[in-house]
C-alpha atoms as a printed R data frame, in Angstrom:
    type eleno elety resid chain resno      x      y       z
1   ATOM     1    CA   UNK     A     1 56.277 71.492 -37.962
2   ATOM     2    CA   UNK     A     2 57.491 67.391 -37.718
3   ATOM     3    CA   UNK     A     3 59.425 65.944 -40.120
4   ATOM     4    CA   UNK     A     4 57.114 63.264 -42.245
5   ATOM     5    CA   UNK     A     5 59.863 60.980 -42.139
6   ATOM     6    CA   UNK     A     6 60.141 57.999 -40.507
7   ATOM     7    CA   UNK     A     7 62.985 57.379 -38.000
8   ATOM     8    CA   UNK     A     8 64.367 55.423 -35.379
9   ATOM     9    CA   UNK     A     9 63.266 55.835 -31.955
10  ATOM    10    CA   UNK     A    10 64.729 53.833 -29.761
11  ATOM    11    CA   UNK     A    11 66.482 50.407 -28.918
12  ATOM    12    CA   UNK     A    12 64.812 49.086 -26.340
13  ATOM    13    CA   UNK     A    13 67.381 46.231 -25.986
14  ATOM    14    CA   UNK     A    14 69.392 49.496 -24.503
15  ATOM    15    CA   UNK     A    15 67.164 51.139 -22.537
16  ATOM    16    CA   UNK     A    16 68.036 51.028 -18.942
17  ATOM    17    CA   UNK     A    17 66.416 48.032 -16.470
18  ATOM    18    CA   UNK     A    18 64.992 50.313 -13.894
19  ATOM    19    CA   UNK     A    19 65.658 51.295 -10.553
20  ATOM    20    CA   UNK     A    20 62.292 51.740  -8.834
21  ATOM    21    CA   UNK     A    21 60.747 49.206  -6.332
22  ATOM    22    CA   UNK     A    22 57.135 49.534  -8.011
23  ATOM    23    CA   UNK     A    23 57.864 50.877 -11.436
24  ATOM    24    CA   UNK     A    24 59.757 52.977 -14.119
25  ATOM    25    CA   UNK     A    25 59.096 54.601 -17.641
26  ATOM    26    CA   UNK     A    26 62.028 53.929 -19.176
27  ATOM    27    CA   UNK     A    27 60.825 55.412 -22.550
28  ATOM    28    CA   UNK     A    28 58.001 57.605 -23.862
29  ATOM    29    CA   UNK     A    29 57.007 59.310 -27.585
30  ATOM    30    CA   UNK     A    30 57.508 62.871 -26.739
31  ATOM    31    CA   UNK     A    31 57.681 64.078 -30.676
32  ATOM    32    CA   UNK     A    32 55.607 66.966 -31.577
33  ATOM    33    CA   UNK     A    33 52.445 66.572 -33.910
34  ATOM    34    CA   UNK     A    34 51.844 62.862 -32.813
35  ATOM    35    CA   UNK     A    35 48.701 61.381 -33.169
36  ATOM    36    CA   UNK     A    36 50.003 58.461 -30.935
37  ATOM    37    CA   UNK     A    37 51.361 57.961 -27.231
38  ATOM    38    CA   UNK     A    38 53.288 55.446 -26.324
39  ATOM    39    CA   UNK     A    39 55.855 54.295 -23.570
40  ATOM    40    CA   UNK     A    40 57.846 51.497 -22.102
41  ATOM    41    CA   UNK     A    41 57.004 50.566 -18.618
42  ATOM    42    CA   UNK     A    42 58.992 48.610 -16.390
43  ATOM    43    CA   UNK     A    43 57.556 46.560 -13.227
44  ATOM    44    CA   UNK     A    44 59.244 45.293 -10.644
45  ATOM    45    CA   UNK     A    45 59.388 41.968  -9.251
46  ATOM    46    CA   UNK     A    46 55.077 41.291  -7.744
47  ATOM    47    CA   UNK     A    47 54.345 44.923  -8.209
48  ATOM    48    CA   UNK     A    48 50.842 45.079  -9.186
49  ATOM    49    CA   UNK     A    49 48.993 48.228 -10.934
50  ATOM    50    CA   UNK     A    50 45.705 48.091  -9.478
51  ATOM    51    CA   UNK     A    51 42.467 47.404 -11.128
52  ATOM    52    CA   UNK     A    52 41.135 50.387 -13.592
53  ATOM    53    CA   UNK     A    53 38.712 50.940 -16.388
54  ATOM    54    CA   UNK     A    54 40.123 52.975 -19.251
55  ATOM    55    CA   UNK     A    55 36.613 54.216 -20.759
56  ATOM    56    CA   UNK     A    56 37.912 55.951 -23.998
57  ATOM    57    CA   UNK     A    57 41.021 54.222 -25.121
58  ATOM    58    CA   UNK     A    58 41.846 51.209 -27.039
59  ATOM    59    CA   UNK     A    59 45.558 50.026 -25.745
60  ATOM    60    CA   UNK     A    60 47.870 47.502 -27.174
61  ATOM    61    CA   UNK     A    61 50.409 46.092 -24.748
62  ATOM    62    CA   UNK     A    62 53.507 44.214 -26.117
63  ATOM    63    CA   UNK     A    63 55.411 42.526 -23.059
64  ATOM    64    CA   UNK     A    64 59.366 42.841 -23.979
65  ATOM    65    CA   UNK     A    65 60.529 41.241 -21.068
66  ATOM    66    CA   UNK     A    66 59.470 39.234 -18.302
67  ATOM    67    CA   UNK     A    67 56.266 37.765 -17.404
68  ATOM    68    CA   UNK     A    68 53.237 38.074 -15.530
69  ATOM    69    CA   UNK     A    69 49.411 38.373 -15.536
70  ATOM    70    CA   UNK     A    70 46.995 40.743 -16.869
71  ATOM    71    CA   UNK     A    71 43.893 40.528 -15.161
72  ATOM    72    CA   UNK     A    72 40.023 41.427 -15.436
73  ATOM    73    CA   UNK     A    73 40.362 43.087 -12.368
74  ATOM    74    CA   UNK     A    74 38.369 40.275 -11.132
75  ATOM    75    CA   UNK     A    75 40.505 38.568  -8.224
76  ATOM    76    CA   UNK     A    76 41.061 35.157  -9.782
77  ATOM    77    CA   UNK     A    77 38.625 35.719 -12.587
78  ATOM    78    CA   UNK     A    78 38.917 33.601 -15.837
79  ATOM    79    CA   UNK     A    79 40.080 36.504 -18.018
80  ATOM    80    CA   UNK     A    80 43.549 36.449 -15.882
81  ATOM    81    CA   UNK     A    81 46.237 36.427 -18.852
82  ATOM    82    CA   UNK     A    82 49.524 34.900 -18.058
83  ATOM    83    CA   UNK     A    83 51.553 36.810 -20.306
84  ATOM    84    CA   UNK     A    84 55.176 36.943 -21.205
85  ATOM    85    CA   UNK     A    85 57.665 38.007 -23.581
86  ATOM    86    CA   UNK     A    86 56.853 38.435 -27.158
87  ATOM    87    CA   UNK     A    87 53.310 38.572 -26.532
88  ATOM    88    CA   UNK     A    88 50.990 41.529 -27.936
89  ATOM    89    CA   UNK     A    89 47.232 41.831 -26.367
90  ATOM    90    CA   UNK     A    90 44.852 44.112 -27.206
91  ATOM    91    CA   UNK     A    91 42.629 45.792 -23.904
92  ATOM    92    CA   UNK     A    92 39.532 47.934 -25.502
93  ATOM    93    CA   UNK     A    93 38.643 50.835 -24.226
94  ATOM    94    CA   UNK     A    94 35.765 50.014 -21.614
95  ATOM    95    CA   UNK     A    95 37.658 47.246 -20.043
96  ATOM    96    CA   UNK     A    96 38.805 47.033 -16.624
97  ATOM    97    CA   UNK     A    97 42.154 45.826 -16.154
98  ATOM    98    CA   UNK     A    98 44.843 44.707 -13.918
99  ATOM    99    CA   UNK     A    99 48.698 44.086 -14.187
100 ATOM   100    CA   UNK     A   100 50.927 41.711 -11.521
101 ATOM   101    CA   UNK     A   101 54.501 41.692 -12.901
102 ATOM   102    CA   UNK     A   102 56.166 38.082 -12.125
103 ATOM   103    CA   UNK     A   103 59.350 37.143 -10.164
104 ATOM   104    CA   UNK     A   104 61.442 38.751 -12.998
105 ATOM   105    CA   UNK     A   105 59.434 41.594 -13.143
106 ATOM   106    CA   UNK     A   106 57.514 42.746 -16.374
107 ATOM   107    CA   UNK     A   107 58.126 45.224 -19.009
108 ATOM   108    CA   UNK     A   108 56.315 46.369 -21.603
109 ATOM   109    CA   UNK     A   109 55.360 49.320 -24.303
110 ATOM   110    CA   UNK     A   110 51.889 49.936 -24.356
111 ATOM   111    CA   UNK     A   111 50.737 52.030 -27.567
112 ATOM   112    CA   UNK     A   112 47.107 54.125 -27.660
113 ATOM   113    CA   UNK     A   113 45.528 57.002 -29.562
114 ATOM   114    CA   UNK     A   114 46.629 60.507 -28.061
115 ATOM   115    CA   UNK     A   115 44.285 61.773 -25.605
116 ATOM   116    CA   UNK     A   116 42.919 64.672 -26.510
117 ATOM   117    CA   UNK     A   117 43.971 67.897 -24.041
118 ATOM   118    CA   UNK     A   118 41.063 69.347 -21.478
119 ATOM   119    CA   UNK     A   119 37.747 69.845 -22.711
120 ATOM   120    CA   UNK     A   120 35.389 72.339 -21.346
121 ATOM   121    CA   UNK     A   121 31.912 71.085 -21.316
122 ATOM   122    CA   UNK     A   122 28.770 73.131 -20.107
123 ATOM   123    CA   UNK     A   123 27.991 72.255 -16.122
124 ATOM   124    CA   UNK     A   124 26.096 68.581 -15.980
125 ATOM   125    CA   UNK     A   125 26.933 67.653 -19.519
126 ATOM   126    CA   UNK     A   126 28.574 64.012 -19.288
127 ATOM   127    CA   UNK     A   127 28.123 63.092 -22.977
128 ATOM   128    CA   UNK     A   128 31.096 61.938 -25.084
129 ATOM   129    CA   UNK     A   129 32.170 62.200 -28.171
């Protein structure tokens, strides 16, 4: 069983800068019984995750460090976000997104419900809950 006490985590002013040429997670919640997931993500310098739809999950994105742009996934569309630190954005579940970290790179913790584990669902059934 967790402890229902709250307690410190991290400092993510300590947390290493990475070391990868595309990207790091320099952080994730790993404690038992959580209802949340969470990590800090490092970018490097113009690495771009590419365009993706998250159907199911609400995620909020706090950049840390850095800059860059968080995209529609609509090359040049006008819901490109430049984004940088101190700034918190919310991406509902349904949307398709893209991230391009700047020249400093980009890093940020991103925060969503827990997915749930594997479901087994009779053959042809593609209903949600």
């Amino acid at each position: 069983m967790t402890s229902a006490e709250p307690r410190l985590l991290c400092d993510i002013r300590a947390l290493p800068s990475g070391t990868s040429a595309t990207a790091d997670v320099l952080w994730k919640l790993t404690e038992a019984g959580r209802q949340l997931d969470a990590n800090v993500v490092r970018l490097a310098p113009h690495h771009s995750v590419a365009a993706h739809r998250e159907p199911e999950l609400d995620v909020l994105l706090l950049v840390v460090a850095g800059s860059g742009v968080i995209g529609s996934g609509l090359s040049g569309g006008d819901a490109d976000e430049h984004v940088s630190e101190g700034m918190l954005l919310w991406l509902p579940h349904g949307s398709t997104r893209s991230i391009t970290a700047g020249a400093q790179g980009l890093t940020c913790l991103t925060v969503h419900r827990r997915r749930p584990g594997m479901q087994i669902r009779p053959r042809g059934d593609a209903t949600r809950d």
